[in-house]
Tab-separated table of C-alpha atoms and ligand atoms in Angstrom:
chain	number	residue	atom	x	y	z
A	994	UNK	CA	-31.735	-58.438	54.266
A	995	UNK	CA	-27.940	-59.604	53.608
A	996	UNK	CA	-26.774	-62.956	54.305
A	997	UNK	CA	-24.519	-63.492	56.970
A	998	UNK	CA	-20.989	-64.209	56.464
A	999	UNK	CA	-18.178	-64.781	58.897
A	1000	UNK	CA	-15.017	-64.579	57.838
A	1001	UNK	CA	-12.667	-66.413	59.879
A	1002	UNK	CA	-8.960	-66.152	58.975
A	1003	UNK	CA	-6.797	-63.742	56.597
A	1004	UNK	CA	-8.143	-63.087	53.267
A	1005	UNK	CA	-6.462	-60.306	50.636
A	1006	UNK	CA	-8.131	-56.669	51.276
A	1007	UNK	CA	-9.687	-56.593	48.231
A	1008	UNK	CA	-11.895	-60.251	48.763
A	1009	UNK	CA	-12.451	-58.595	52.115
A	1010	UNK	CA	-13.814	-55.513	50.545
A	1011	UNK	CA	-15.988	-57.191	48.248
A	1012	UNK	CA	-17.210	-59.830	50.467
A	1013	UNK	CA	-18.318	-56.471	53.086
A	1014	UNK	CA	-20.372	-54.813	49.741
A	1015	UNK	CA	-22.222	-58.230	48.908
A	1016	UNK	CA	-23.175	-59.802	52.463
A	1017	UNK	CA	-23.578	-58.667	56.195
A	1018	UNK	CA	-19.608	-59.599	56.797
A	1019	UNK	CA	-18.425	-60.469	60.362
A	1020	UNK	CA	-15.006	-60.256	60.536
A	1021	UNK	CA	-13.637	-62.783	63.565
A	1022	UNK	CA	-10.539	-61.103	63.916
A	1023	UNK	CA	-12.418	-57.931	64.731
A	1024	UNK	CA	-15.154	-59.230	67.065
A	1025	UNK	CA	-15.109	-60.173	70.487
A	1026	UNK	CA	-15.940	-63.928	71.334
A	1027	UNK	CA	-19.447	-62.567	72.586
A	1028	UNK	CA	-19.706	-60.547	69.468
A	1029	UNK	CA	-19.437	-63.631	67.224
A	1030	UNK	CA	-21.346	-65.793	69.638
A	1031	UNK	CA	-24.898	-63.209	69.276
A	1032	UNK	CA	-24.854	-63.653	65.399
A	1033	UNK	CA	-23.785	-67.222	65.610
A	1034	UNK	CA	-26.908	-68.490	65.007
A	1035	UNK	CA	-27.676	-66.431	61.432
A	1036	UNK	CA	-24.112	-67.214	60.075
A	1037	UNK	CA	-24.978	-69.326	56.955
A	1038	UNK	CA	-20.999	-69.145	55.301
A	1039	UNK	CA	-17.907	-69.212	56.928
A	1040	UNK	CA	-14.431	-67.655	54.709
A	1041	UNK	CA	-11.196	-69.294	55.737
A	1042	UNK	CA	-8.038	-69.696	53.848
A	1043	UNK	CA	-5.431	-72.828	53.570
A	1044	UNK	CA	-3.745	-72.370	56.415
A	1045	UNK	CA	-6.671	-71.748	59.070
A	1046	UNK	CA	-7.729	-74.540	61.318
A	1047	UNK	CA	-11.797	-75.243	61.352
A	1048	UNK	CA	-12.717	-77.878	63.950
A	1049	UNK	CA	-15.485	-79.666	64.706
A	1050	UNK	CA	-16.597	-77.794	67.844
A	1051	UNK	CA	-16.269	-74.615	65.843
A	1052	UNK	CA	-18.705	-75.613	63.287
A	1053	UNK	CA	-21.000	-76.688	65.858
A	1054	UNK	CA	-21.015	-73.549	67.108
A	1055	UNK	CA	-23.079	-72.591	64.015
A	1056	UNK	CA	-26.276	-74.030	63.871
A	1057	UNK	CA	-26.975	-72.553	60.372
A	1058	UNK	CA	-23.911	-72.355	58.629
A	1059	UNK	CA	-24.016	-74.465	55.154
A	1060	UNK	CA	-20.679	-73.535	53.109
A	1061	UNK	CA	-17.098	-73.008	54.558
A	1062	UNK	CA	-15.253	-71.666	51.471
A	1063	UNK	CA	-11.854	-71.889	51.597
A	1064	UNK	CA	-9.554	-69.357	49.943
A	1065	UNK	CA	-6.990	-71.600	49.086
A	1066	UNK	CA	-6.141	-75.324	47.135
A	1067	UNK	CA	-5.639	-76.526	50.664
A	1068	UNK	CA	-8.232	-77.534	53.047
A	1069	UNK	CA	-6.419	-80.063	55.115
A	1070	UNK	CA	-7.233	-77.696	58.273
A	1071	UNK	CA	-10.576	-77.902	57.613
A	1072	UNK	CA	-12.785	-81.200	59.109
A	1073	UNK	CA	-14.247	-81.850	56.229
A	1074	UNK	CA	-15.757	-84.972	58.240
A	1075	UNK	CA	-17.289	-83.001	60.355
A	1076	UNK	CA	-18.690	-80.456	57.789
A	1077	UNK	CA	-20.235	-82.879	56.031
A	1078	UNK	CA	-21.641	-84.276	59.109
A	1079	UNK	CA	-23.423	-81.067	59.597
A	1080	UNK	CA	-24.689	-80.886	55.846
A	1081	UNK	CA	-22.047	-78.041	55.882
A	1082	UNK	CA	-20.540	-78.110	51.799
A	1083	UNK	CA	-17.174	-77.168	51.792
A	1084	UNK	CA	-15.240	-75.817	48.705
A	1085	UNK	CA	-11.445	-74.458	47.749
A	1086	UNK	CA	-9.845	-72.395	44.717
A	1087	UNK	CA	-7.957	-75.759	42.851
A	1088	UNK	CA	-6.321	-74.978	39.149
A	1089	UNK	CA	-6.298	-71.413	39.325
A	1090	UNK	CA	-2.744	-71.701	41.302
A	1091	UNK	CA	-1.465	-74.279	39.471
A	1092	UNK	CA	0.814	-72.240	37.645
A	1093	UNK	CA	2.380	-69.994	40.390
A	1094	UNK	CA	2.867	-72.904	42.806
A	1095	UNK	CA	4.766	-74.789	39.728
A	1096	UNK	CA	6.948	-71.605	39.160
A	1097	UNK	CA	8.352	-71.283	42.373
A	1098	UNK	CA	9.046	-74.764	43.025
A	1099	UNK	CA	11.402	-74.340	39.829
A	1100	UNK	CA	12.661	-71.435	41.316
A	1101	UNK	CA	13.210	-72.688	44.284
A	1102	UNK	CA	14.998	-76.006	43.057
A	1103	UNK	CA	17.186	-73.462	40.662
A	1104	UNK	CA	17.685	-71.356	43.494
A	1105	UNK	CA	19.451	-73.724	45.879
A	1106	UNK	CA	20.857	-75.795	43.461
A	1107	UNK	CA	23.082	-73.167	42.168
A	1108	UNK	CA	23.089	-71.154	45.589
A	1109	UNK	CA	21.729	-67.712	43.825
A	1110	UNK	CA	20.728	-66.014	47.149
A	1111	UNK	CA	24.205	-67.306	48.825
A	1112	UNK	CA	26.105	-66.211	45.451
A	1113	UNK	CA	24.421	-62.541	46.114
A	1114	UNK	CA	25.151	-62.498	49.710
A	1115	UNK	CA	28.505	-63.067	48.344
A	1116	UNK	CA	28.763	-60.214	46.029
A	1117	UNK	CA	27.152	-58.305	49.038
A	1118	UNK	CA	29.964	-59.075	51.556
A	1119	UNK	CA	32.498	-58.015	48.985
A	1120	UNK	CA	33.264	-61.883	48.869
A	1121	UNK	CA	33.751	-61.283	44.764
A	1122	UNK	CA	36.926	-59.154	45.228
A	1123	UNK	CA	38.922	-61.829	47.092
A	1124	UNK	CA	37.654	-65.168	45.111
A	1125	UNK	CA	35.168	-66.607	42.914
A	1126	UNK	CA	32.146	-67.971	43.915
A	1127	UNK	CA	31.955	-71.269	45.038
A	1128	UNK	CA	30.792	-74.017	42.328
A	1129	UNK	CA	27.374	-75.131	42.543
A	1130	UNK	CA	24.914	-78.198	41.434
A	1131	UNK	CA	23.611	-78.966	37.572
A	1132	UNK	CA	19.867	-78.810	37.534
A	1133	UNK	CA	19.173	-79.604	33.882
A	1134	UNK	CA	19.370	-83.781	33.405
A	1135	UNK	CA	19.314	-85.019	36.972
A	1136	UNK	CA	16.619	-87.014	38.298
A	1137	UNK	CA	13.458	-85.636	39.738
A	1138	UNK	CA	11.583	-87.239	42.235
A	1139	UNK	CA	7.960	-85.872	42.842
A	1140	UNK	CA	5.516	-86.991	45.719
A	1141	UNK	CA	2.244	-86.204	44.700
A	1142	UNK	CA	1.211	-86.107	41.102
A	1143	UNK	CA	-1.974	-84.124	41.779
A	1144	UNK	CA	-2.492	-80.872	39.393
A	1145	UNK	CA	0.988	-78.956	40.625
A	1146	UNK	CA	3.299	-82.523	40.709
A	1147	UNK	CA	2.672	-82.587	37.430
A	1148	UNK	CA	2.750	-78.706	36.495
A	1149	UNK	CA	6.146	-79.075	37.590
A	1150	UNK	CA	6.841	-82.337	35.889
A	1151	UNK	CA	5.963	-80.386	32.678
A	1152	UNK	CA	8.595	-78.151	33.686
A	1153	UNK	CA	10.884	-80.233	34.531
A	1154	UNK	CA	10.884	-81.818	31.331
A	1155	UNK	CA	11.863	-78.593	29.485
A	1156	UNK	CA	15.272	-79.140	31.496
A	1157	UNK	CA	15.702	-82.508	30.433
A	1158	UNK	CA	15.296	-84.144	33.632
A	1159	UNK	CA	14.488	-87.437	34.897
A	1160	UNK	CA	10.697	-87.823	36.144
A	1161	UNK	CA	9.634	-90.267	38.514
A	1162	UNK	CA	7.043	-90.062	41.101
A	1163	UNK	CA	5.282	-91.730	44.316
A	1164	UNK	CA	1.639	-91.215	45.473
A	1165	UNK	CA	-1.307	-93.488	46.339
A	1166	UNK	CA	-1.710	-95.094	42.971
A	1167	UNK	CA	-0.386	-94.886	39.936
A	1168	UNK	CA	-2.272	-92.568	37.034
A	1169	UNK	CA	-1.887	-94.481	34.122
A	1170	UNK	CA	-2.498	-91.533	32.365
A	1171	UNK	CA	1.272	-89.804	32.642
A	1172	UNK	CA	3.742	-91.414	31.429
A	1173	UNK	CA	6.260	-90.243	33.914
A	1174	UNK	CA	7.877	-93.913	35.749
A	1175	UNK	CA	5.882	-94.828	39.022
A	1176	UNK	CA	7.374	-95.951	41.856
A	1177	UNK	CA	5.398	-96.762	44.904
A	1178	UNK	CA	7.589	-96.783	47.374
A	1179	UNK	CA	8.759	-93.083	48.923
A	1180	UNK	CA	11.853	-94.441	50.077
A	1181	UNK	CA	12.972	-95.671	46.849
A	1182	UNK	CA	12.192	-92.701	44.726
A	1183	UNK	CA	14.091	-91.317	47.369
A	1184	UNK	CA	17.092	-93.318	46.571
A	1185	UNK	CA	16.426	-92.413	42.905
A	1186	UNK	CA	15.642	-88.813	43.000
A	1187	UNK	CA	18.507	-85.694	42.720
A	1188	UNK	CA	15.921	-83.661	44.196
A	1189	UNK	CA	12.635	-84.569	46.011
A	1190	UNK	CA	9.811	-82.371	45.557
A	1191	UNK	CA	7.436	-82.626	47.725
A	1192	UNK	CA	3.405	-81.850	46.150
A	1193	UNK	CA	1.302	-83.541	48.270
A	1194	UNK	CA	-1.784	-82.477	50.521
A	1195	UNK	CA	-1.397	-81.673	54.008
A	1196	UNK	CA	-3.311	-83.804	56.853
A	1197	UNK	CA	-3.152	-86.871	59.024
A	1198	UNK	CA	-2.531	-89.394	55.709
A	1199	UNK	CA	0.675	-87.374	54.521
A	1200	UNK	CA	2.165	-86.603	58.157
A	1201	UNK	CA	5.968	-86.222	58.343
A	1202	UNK	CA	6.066	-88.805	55.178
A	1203	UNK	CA	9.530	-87.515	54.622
A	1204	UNK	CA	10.933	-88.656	57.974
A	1205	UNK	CA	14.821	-89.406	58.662
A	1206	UNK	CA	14.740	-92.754	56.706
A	1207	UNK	CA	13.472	-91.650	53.507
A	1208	UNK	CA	16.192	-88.219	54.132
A	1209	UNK	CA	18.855	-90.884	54.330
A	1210	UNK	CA	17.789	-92.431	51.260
A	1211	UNK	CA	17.809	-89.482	49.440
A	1212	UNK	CA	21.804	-89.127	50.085
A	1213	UNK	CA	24.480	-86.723	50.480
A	1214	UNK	CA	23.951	-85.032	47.265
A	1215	UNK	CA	20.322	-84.921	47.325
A	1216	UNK	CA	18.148	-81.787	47.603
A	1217	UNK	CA	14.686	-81.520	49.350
A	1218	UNK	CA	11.900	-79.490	47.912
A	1219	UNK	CA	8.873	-78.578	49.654
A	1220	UNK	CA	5.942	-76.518	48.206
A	1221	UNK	CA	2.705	-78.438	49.862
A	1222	UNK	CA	2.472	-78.238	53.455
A	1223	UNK	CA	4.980	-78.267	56.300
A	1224	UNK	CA	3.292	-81.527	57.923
A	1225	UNK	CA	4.281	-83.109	55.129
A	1226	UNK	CA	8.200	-83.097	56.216
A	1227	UNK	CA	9.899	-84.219	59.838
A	1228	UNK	CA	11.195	-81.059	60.148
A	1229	UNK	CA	13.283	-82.038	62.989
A	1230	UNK	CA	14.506	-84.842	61.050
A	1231	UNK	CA	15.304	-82.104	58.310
A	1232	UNK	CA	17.351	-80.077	60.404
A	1233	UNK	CA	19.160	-82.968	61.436
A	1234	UNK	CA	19.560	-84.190	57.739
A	1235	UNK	CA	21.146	-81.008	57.300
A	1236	UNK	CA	23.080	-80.713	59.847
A	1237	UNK	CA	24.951	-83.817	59.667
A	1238	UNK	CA	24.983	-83.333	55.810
A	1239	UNK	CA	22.552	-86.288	55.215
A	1240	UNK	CA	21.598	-84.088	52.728
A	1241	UNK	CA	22.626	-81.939	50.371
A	1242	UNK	CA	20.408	-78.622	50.723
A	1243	UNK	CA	16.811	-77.808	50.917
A	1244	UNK	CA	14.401	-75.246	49.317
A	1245	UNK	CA	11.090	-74.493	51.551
A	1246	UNK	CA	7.698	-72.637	51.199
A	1247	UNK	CA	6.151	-74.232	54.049
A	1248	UNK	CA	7.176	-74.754	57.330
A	1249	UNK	CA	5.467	-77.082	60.773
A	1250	UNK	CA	4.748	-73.877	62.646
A	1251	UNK	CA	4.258	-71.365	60.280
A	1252	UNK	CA	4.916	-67.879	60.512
A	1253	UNK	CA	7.713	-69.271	63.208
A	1254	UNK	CA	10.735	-70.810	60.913
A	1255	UNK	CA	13.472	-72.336	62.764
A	1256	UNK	CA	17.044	-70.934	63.275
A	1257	UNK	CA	18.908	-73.900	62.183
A	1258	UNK	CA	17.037	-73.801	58.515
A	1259	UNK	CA	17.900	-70.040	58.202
A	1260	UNK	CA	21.426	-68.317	57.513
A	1261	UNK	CA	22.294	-71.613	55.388
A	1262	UNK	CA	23.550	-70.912	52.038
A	1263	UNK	CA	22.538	-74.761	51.168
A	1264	UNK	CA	18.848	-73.837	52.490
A	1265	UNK	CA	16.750	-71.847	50.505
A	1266	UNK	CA	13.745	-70.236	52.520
A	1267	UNK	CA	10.637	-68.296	51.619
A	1268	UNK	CA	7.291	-67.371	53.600
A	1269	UNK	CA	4.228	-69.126	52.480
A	1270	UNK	CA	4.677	-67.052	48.933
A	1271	UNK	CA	3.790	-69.778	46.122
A	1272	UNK	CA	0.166	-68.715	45.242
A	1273	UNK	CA	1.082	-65.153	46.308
A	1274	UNK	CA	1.469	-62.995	43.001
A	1275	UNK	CA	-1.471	-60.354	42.182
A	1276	UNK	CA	-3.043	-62.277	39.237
A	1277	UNK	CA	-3.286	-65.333	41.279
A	1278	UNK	CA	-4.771	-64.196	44.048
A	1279	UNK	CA	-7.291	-62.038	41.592
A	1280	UNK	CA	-8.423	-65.474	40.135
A	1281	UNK	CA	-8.249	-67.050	43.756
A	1282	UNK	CA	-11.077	-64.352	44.978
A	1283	UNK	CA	-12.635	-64.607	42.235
A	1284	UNK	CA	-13.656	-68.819	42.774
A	1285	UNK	CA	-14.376	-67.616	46.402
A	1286	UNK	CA	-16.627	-65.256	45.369
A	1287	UNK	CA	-18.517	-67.321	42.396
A	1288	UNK	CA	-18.887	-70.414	45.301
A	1289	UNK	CA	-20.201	-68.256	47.607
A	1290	UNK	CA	-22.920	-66.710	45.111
A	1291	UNK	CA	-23.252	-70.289	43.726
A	1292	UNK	CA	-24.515	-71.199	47.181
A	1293	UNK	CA	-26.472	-68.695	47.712
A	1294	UNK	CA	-28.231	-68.512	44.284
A	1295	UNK	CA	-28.693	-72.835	44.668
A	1296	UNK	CA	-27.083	-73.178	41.644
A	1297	UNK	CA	-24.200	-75.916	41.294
A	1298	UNK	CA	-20.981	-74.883	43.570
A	1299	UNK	CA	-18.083	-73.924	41.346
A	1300	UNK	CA	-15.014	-76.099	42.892
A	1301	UNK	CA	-16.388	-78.205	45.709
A	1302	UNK	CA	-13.877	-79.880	47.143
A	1303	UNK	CA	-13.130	-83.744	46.136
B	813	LIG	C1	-3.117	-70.253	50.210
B	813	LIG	C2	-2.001	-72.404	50.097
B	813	LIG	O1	-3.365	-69.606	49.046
B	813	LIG	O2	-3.593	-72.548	48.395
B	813	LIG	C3	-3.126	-73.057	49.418
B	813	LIG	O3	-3.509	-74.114	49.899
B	813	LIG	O4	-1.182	-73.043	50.621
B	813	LIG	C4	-1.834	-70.973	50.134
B	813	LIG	O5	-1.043	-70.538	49.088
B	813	LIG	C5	-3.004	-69.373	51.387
B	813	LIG	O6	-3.076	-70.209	52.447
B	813	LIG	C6	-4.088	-68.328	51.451
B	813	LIG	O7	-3.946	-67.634	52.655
């Protein structure tokens, strides 16, 4: 008899696939609210990803469920509380994106520092046949500000240094481990920072930390960068930076209402936009299925879970 599995949010085809060929998989999006209620009681694993939301009620609503894997780094919409609560274990797919994430915050820093999507727009319009491009911002040897010096912060740290660049950084205590300058305060690495980039975890402890104040403080020619989670930045208090030039430009992989992205941060060539992508490249997501897949048989099996979350 196969275990039962409900999987609860978006997960790649092929996960999907392979999940279907190893366990009795109920797919939510599929299934009436009936449908998922009459196997509710036999569900022992729940599959979400980082975005999805899984709530206390919800997990009550499973009476056997013991491990809500999470197909992602983040699990900030997951009540982990509450899991734990309910002996529920809870794990995630940490290191194996580590890489990716780090890329394209470089690429997005690069990107809107020296406009490249405006500069093709430009070339597009047949802007090039009247006038040169506009000049743009030096990324190499300014100052880089990084909140949240988890496994990406300092990915991109490490990549940061290859461009001769100024690394501080701000997060709940210092790891006397890096060597990079620690400064406490948000506001003042604000102040100190060419471009903020933001790497820390979503959820009620990080809320809108980059609100109006710390926006002011990092100035007219600084440059947000945000590649952790939307609830991370004020995003009205972005739009306003940015509108009032408070700020110099921005460069975001996350947005407060995702897929829904806000007029005033598109059509900007000082804003650089993209949709959720960081983790999103084919050997990522390979290795990302693959932790799913190894703490799901881990639990199973009652064998030690691969990457249970902290
Ligand atoms: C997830 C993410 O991979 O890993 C995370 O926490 O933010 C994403 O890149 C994505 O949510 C999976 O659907």
């Amino acid at each position: 008899m196969k275990q039962k599995v409900l999987k609860q949010a978006y997960l790649p085809d092929a996960l999907t696939t392979e999940l279907s060929q190893r366990y009795d998989l109920y797919d939510m999006a599929l299934l009436t609210d009936a449908e998922v209620q009459a196997v509710a009681s036999e569900i022992t694993v729940v599959i979400t990803n980082g975005e999805a939301v899984v709530t206390r009620e919800f997990i009550s609503t499973l009476p056997a469920l013991k491990l809500i894997a999470v197909f992602g780094v983040g699990y900030d919409g997951v009540d982990v509380a509450a899991a734990r609560d309910a002996g529920v274990d809870v794990t995630h797919t940490p290191g194996v994106l580590t890489d990716d994430v780090a890329d394209l915050a470089m690429g997005l820093m690069l990107a809107v520092s020296r406009k490249i999507v405006a500069a093709q727009k430009f070339i597009e319009q047949a802007g090039w046949h009247k006038s040169g491009f506009q000049w743009t911002r030096k990324v190499s040897g300014k100052r880089l500000g990084i909140l949240g010096m988890g496994r990406i912060g300092q990915a991109i740290a490490k990549r940061a240094t290859a461009f001769d660049m100024e690394i501080a950084y701000s997060d709940r205590q210092q790891n006397n481990a890096l060597t990079w300058e620690f400064i406490p305060d948000l506001q003042t690495l604000a102040q100190n920072s060419d471009f903020l980039m933001v790497c820390a975890p979503g959820g009620e402890g990080t809320k809108a930390l980059i609100n109006q104040s710390v926006l002011e403080a990092l100035g007219a020619e600084g440059i947000l960068i945000n590649i952790s989670r939307g609830s991370v930045v004020d995003e009205q208090a972005l739009i306003a930076a940015l509108e009032n030039n408070i700020i110099a430009g921005a460069a975001l992989d996350v947005f407060a209402h995702e897929p829904l992205v806000p007029a005033s941060l598109q059509q900007r060539d000082n804003v650089v936009i993209t949709p959720h992508m960081a983790s999103a490249t084919w050997e990522t997501r390979r290795e990302m299925s693959r932790l799913v897949l190894e703490n799901v048989e881990a639990w199973f099996a009652g064998t030690p879970l691969v990457t249970p979350v902290p």
